[in-house]
Coordinates of C-alpha atoms in Angstrom, one line a residue:
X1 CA -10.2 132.1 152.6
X2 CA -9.1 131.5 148.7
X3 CA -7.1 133.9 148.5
X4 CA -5.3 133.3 152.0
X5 CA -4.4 129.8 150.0
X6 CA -3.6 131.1 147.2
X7 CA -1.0 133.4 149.2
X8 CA -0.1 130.5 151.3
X9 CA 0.9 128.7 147.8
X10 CA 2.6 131.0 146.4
X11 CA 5.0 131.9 149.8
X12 CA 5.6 127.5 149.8
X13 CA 6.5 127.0 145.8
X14 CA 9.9 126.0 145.6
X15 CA 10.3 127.2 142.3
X16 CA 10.2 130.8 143.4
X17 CA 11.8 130.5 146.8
X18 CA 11.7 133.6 149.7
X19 CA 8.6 134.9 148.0
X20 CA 6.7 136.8 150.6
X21 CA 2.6 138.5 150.0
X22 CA 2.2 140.7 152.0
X23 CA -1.3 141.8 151.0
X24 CA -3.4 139.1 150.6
X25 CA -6.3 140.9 149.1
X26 CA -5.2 141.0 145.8
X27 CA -4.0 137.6 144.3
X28 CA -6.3 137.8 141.3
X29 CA -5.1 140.7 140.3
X30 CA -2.1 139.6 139.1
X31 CA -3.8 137.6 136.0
X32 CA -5.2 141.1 134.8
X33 CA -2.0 142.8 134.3
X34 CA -1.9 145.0 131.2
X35 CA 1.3 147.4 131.7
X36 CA 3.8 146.5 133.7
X37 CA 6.9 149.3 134.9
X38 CA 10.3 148.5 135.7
X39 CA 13.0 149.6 137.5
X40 CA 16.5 149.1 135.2
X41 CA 19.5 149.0 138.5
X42 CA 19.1 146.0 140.6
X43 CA 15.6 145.2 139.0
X44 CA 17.0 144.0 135.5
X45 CA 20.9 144.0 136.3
X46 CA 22.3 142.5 139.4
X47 CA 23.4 145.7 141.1
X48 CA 26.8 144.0 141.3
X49 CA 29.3 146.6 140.3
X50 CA 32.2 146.5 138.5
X51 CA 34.7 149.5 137.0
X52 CA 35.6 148.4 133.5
X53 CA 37.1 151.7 132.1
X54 CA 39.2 154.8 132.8
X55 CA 38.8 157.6 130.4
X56 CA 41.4 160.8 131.5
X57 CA 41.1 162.7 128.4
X58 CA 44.8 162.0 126.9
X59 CA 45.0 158.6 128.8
X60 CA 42.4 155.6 128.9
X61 CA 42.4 152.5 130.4
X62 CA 40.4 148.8 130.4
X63 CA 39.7 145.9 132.1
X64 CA 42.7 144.6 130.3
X65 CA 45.2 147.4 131.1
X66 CA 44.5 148.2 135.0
X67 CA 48.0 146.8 135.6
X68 CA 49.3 149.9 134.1
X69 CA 47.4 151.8 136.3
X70 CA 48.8 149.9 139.6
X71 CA 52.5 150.7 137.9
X72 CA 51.9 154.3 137.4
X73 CA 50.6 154.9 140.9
X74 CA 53.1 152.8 142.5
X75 CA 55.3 154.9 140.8
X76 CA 53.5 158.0 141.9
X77 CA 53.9 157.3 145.6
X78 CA 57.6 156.6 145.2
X79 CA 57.7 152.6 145.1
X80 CA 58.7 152.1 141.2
X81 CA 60.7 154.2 138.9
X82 CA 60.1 155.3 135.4
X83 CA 62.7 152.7 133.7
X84 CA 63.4 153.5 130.4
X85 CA 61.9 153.4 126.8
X86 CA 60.2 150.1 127.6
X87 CA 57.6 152.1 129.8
X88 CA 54.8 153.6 128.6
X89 CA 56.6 157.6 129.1
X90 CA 60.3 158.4 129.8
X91 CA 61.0 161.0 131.9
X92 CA 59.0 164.6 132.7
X93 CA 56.2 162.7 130.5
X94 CA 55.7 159.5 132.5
X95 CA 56.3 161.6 135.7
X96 CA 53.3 163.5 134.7
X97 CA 51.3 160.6 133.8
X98 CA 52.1 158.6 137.1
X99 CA 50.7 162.3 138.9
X100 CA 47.7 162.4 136.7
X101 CA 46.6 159.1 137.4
X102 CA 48.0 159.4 141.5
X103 CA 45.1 162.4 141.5
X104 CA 42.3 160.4 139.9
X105 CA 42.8 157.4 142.1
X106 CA 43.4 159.2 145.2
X107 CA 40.1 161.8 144.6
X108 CA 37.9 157.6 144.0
X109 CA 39.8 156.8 146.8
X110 CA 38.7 159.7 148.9
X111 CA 35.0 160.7 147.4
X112 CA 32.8 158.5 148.6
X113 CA 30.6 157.6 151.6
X114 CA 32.1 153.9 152.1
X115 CA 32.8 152.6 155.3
X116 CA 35.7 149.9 155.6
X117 CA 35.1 146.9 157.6
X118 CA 38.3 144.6 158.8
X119 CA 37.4 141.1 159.9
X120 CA 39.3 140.4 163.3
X121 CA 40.4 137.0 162.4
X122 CA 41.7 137.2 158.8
X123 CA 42.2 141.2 159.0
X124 CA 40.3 141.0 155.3
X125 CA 38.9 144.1 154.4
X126 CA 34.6 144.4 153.5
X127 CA 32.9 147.7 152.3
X128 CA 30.1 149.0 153.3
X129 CA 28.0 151.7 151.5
X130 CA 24.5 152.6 150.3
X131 CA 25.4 152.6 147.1
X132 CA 27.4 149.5 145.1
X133 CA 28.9 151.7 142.8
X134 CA 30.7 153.7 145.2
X135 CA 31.9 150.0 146.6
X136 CA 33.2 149.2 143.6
X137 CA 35.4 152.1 143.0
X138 CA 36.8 151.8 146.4
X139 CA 37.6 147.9 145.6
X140 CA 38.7 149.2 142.2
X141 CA 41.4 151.4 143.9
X142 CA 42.4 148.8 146.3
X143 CA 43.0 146.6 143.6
X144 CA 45.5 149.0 141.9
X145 CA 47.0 149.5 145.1
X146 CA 45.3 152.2 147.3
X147 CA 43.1 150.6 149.8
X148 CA 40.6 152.3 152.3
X149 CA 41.8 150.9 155.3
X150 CA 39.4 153.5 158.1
X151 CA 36.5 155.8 158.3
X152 CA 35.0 157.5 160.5
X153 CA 32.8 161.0 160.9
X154 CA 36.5 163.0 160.7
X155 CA 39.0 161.3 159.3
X156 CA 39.9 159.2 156.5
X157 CA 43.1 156.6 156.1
X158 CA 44.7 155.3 152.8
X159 CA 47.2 152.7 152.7
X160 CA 49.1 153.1 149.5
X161 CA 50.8 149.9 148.0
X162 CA 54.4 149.9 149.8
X163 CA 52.2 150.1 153.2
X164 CA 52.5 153.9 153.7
X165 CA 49.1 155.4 155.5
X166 CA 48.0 158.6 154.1
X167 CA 45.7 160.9 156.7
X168 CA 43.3 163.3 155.6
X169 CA 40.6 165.5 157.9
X170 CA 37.0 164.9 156.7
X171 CA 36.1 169.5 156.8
X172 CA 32.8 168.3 155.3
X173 CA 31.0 166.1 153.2
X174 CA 28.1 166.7 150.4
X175 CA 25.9 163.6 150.3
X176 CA 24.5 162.2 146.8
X177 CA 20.8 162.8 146.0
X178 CA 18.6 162.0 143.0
X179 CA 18.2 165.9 142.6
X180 CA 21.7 167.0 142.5
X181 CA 23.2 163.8 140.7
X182 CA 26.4 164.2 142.7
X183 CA 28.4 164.9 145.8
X184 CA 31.1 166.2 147.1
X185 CA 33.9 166.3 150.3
X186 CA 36.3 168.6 151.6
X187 CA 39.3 166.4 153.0
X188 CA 42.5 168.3 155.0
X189 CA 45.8 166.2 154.2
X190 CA 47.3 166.0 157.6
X191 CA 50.9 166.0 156.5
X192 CA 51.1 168.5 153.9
X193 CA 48.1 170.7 154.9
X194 CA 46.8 171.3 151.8
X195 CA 43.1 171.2 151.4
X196 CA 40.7 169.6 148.5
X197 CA 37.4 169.6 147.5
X198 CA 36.7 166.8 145.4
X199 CA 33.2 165.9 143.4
X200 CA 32.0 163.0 141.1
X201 CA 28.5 162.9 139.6
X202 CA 26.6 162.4 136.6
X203 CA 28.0 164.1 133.5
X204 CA 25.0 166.0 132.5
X205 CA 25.8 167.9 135.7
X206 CA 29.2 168.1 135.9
X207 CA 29.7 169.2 132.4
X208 CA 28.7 172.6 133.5
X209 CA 30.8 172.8 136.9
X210 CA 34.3 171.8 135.2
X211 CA 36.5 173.9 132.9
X212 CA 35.9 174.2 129.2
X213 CA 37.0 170.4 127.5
X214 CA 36.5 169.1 124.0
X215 CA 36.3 165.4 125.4
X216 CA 34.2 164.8 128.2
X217 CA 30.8 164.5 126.5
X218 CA 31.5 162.3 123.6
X219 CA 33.6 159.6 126.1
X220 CA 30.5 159.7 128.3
X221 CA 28.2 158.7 125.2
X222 CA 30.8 156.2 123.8
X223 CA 31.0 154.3 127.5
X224 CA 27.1 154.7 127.9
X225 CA 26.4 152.8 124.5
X226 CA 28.9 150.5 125.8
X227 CA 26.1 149.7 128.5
X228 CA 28.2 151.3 131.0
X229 CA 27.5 153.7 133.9
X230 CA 29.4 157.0 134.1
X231 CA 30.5 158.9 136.6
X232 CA 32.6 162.3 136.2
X233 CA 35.3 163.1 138.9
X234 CA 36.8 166.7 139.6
X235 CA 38.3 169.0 142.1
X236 CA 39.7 172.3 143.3
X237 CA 42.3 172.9 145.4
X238 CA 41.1 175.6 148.4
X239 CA 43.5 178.2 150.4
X240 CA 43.1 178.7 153.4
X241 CA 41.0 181.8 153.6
X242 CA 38.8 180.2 150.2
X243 CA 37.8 178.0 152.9
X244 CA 37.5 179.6 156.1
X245 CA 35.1 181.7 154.2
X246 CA 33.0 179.3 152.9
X247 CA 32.9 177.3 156.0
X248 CA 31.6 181.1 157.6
X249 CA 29.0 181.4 154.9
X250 CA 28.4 177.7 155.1
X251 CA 27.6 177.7 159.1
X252 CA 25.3 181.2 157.8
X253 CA 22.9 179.0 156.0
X254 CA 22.4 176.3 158.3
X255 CA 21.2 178.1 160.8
X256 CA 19.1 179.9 158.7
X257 CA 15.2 179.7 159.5
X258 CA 14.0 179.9 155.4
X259 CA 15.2 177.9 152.6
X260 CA 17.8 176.7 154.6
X261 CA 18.4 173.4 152.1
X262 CA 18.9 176.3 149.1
X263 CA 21.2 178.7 150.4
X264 CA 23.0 175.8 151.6
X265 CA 23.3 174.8 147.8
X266 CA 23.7 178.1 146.6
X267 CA 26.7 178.4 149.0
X268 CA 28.1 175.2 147.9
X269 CA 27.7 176.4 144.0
X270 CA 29.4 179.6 144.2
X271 CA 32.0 179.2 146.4
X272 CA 33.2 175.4 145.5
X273 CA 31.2 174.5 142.2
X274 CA 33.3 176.6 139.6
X275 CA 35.4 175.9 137.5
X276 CA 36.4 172.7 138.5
X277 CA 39.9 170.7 137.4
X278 CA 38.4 167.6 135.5
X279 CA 40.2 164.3 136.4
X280 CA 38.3 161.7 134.0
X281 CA 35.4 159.7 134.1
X282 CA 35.2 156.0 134.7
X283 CA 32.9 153.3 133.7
X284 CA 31.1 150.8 135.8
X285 CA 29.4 147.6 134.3
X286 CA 26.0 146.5 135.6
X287 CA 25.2 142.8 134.5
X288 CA 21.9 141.0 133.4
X289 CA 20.5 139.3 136.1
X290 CA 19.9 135.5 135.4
X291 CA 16.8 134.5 132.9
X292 CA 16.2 138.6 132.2
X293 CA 16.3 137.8 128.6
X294 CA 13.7 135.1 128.7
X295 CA 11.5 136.7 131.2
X296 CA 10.9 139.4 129.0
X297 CA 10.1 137.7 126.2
X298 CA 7.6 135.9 127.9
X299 CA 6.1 138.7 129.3
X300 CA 6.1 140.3 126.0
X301 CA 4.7 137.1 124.4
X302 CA 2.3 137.2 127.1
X303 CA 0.5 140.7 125.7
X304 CA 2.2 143.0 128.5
X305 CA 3.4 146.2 127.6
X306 CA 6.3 146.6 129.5
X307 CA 8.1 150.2 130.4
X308 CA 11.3 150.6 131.9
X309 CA 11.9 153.5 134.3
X310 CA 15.7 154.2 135.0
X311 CA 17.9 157.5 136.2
X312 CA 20.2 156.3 133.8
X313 CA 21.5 158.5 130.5
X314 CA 19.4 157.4 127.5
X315 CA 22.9 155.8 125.6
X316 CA 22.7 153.7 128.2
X317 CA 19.3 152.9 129.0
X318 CA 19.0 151.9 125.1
X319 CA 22.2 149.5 124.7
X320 CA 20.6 147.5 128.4
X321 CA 16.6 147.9 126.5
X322 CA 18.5 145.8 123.5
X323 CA 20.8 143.7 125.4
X324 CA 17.7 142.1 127.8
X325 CA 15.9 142.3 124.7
X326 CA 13.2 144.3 125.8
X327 CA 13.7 145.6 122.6
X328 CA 12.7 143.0 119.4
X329 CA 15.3 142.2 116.8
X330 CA 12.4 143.7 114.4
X331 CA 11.2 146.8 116.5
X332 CA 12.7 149.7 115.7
X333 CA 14.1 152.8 118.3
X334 CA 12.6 156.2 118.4
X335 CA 14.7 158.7 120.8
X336 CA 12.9 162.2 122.1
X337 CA 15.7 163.8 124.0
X338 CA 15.3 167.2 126.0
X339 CA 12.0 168.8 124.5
X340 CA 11.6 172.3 125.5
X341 CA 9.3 173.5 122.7
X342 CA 5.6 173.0 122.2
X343 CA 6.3 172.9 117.8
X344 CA 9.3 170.1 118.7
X345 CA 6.8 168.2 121.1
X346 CA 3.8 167.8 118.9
X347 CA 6.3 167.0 116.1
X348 CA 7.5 164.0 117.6
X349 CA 3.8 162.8 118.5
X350 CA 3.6 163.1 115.0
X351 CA 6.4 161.3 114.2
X352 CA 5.3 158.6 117.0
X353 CA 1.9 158.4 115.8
X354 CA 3.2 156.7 112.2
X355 CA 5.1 154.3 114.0
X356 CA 3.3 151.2 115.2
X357 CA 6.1 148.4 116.5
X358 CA 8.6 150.9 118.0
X359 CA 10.2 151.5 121.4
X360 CA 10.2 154.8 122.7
X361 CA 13.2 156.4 124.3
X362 CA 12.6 159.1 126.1
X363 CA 14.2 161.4 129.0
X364 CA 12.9 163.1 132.1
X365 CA 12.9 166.4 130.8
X366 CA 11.0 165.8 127.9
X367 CA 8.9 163.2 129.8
X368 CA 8.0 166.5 132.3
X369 CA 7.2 169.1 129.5
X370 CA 4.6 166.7 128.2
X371 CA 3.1 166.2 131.8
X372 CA 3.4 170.3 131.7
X373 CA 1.5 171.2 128.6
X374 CA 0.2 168.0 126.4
X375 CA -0.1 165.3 129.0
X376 CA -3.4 163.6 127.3
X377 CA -1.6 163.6 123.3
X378 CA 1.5 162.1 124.9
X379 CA -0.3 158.9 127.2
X380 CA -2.5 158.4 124.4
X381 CA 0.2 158.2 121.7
X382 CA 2.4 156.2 124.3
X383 CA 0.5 153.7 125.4
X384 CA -0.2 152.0 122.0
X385 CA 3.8 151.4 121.8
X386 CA 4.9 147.9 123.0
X387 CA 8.0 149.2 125.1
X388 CA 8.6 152.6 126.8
X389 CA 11.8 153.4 127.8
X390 CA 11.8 156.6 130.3
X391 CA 15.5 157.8 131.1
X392 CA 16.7 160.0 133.7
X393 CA 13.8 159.8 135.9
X394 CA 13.4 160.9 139.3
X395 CA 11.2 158.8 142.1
X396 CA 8.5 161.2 141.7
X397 CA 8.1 160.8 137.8
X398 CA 8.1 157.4 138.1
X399 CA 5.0 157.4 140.2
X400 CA 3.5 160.3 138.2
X401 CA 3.5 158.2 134.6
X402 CA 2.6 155.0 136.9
X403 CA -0.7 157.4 137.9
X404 CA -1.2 158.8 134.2
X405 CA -1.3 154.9 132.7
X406 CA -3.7 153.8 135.4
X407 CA -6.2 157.1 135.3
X408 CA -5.7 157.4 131.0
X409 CA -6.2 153.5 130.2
X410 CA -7.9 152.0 133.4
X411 CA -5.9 149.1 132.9
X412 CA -4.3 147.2 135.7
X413 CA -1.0 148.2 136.2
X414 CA 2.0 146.1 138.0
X415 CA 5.0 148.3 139.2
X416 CA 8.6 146.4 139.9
X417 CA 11.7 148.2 141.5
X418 CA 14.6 147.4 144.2
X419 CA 15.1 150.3 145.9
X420 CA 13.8 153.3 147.8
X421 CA 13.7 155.5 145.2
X422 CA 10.9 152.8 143.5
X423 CA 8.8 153.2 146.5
X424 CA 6.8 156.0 145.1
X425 CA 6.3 154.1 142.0
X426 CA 5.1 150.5 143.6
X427 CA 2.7 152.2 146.1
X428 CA 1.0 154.0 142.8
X429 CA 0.5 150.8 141.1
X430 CA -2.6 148.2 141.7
X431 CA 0.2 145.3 142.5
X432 CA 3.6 146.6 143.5
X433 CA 6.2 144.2 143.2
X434 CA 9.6 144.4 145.3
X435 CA 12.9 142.7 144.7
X436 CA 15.2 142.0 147.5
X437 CA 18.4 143.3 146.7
X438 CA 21.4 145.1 147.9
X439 CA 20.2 148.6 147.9
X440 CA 17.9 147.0 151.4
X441 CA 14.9 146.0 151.3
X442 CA 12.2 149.3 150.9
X443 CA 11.2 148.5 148.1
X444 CA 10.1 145.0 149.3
X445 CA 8.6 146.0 152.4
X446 CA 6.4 148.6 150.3
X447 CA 5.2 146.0 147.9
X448 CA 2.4 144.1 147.8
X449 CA 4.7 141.1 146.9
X450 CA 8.4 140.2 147.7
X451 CA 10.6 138.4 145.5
X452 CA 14.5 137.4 145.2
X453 CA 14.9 138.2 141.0
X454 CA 13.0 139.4 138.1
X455 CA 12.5 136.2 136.6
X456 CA 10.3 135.0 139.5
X457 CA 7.5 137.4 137.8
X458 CA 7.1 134.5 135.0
X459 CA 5.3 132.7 137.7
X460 CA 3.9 134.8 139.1
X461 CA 2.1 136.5 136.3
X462 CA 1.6 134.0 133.7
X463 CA 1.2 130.5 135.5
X464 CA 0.3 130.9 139.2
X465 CA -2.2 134.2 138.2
X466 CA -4.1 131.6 135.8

C-alpha cells in the first residue's frame, strides 16, 4: 500500500509533470542509486536537429553562409547566372562549384527514409522520419531551395527553387542500422535515365568505401570537437548492365535459405560499395536539453557516478561530456581509443590506475577487447573513476557494461535512455528510467519510470527517493 502512494505521488507532483511508474514495486530503490548510465542523443541533448556546416573538401560552408549555397544551386538548376567577379567563381570555375554543390544537395535531398507530409489547408510541408537527423537535412535542403515535396515506396519528387519537379524511380533502398552505420538507395532519374546509388553514414565506415582523400578524416574530427554530428555522403553512378547485374545477384540472396542477411551485404559491398565518389560531409548540432548542466552537478554532488553511453565518435562525445559538464572544470580526460593488443590494454590500466579524479573516454572497440580478454582489471579499474564516457556503443554493449557494474560492484544501478536502441540497457538495470522523446516512446514503455526530460531525475533521485 506505501509504495502504491508513493507512486501515486510521484505520477500527481506538478513539479515533474507526465511522470508515469509503471512498476510500483520498486520506489525505494531509487534512494540507493550508486551508478547511474546515460544515453547522450535525446537523453542529454534535445534530439532537435539542426545542420550547421558543409565541409566539400575545397569548399565549406556555415550557418552564416548557406545563402551561398541557395545561389549556387539556383544557379545549378538554371534560375541564376554566374555574374561576374563579384561572385564567388567566374566562369568554368563557378560552373563547377554550382555542380558540386547541385550533387551534394540533391544526393541529402534524395538519401533518406523521410516521408513529406502536406497539410490540406495551408499546403505547408511536415516531415516525417525515424530519425531527426535525416529531418533535418531534408529541411536543410528545402531551405536552400530543394524541397521534398512526395514519397512513396517507388518514387521520389523534388521541387527545385524556380518550381521545376525532378522524378526519380526508388530501384531500391538500404535502411540504416546500428551495425552498418549507414544506408544507401538506388534512384532512376525519370528524364535523363541515368541511374545512382547514393550512401551517407558514419565516417569511420565510409572512410574505407570512398576513394583515396587527404581531407575527410581530419574535417570529421575538427566538426566532432565542435560538438557536432557527422555524417559522410557519396555515390557512384551505375550503367545499365552494373545494375541489372546486381539487381540479379541481389534477388539471388534473398531468396536464399542460409545467411540470407550476409550475402545480401556481401552483394551490396562488392558490387556498389567501392570506390565511391565522396561528396562532403555535413554537420548537425544537437543542443543541451534545459537544466542538463545543473542536473548533473547535482547528481554528481549527490555521490553518483555517472556514465554516459553514446554511438557517437569520441571527438564528440568529449566536447558534449565538457559542455553539460559532466566533466569538472578540475578533472582531467583520459582517451583509450581502438585497443587491439593485450601490452596496449594493460598499459592503459596502468596508466588509469594512477589517475584518481579523471573521466575516462573510451570507444566500443576497446570497450569489447576488455570484455574479450581482461574484463575483471578493466570494471575494477573503472568503476573507481567519477565519470565514464563509452563511445561508439552498440545496444548490446550498453546492456553488457550495465550487467558487468551490477554483477562486479553489487551496487544499485539506474539506466536512462530515449530510444529503442536503450531498451536493452534499461531492462538490465535495477530502475530503468525512459524519457519521452521524439525517437517514440520504447524506451519509456520499457522503463520502470517515465519521464518528459533529464532534469526531472533531480527529483526523482535526490528529494522524492529520501
Amino acid at each position: 500500500m506505501g509504495k502504491s502512494v508513493y507512486a501515486f505521488q510521484m505520477m500527481n507532483d506538478k513539479e515533474i509533470p507526465n511522470t508515469i511508474v509503471r512498476s510500483s514495486t520498486i520506489p525505494e530503490e531509487l534512494g540507493r542509486i550508486e551508478y547511474l548510465l546515460s544515453d547522450k542523443t535525446g537523453t542529454l541533448t534535445k534530439n532537435d536537429m539542426e545542420l550547421k556546416k558543409l565541409h566539400m573538401g575545397t569548399m565549406a560552408y556555415n550557418i552564416e553562409s548557406m545563402d551561398e549555397v541557395a545561389t549556387q544551386l539556383a544557379a545549378a538548376f538554371g534560375k541564376a547566372k554566374a555574374s561576374g567577379p563579384s561572385t564567388t567563381m567566374t566562369g568554368k570555375g563557378r560552373r563547377d562549384m554550382s555542380s558540386r554543390v547541385r550533387d551534394i544537395v540533391l544526393a541529402l535531398a534524395l538519401c533518406h527514409n523521410v516521408t513529406p507530409v502536406i497539410d490540406a489547408d495551408s499546403d505547408a510541408i511536415a516531415y516525417q522520419a525515424s530519425s531527426p537527423d535525416e529531418i533535418a537535412i531534408v529541411s536543410w535542403t528545402e531551405q536552400v531551395g530543394l524541397t521534398l515535396v512526395f514519397r512513396d515506396m517507388n518514387e521520389i519528387h523534388l521541387r527545385t527553387a524556380n518550381g521545376d519537379i525532378l522524378e526519380y524511380s526508388i530501384l531500391q533502398t538500404f535502411p540504416f542500422t546500428s551495425e552498418s552505420k549507414r544506408m544507401g538507395i538506388i534512384v532512376k532519374d525519370k528524364v535523363t535515365g541515368e541511374i545512382m546509388f547514393y550512401q551517407k553514414g558514419a565516417d569511420v565506415v565510409m572512410s574505407k568505401i570512398v576513394q583515396y582523400n587527404d581531407w575527410l578524416d581530419e574535417e570529421c574530427d575538427n566538426m566532432a570537437r565542435e560538438g557536432l554530428r557527422t555524417l559522410v555522403i557519396a555515390r557512384r553512378r551505375l550503367s545499365e548492365d552494373t545494375y541489372t547485374e546486381f539487381q540479379d545477384r541481389f534477388n539471388e540472396a534473398k531468396v536464399s535459405i542460409t545467411d540470407r542477411k550476409a550475402q545480401e551485404q556481401s552483394v551490396v559491398i562488392s558490387l556498389l560499395e567501392q570506390d565511391l565518389e565522396l561528396l562532403g560531409v555535413t554537420g548537425v548540432e544537437d543542443k543541451l536539453q534545459d537544466e542538463v548542466k545543473n542536473t548533473l552537478e547535482l547528481l554528481r554532488n549527490a555521490g553518483l557516478k555517472i556514465w554516459m553511453l553514446t554511438g557517437d565518435k569520441i571527438e564528440t562525445a568529449t566536447c558534449i561530456a565538457v559542455s553539460s559538464k559532466l566533466v569538472s572544470r578540475n578533472q582531467s580526460i583520459h582517451q583509450v581509443s581502438r585497443v587491439t593488443s593485450p601490452h596496449e590494454a594493460l598499459e592503459q590500466l596502468e596508466i588509469l590506475q594512477s589517475k584518481k579524479d579523471t573521466c575516462l573516454v573510451i570507444d566500443g572497440v576497446s570497450i569489447q577487447f576488455y570484455m574479450e580478454h581482461y574484463k575483471n582489471e578493466f570494471i575494477e579499474i573503472a568503476v573507481r573513476l567519477p565519470v565514464v564516457v563509452a563511445c561508439r556503443c552498440s545496444p548490446t554493449q550498453k546492456a553488457d557494461i550495465t550487467k558487468l557494474i551490477i554483477d562486479f560492484t553489487g551496487k544499485r544501478v539506474c539506466c536512462i535512455g530515449d530510444g529503442g536502441n536503450d531498451v536493452s540497457m534499461i531492462q538490465a538495470a535495477h530502475v530503468g528510467v525512459g524519457i519521452v522523446g521524439k525517437e517514440g516512446r520504447q524506451a519509456s514503455l520499457a522503463a520502470d519510470f517515465s519521464i518528459t526530460q533529464f532534469s526531472y531525475l533531480t527529483k526523482l533521485l535526490c528529494i522524492m527517493a529520501w
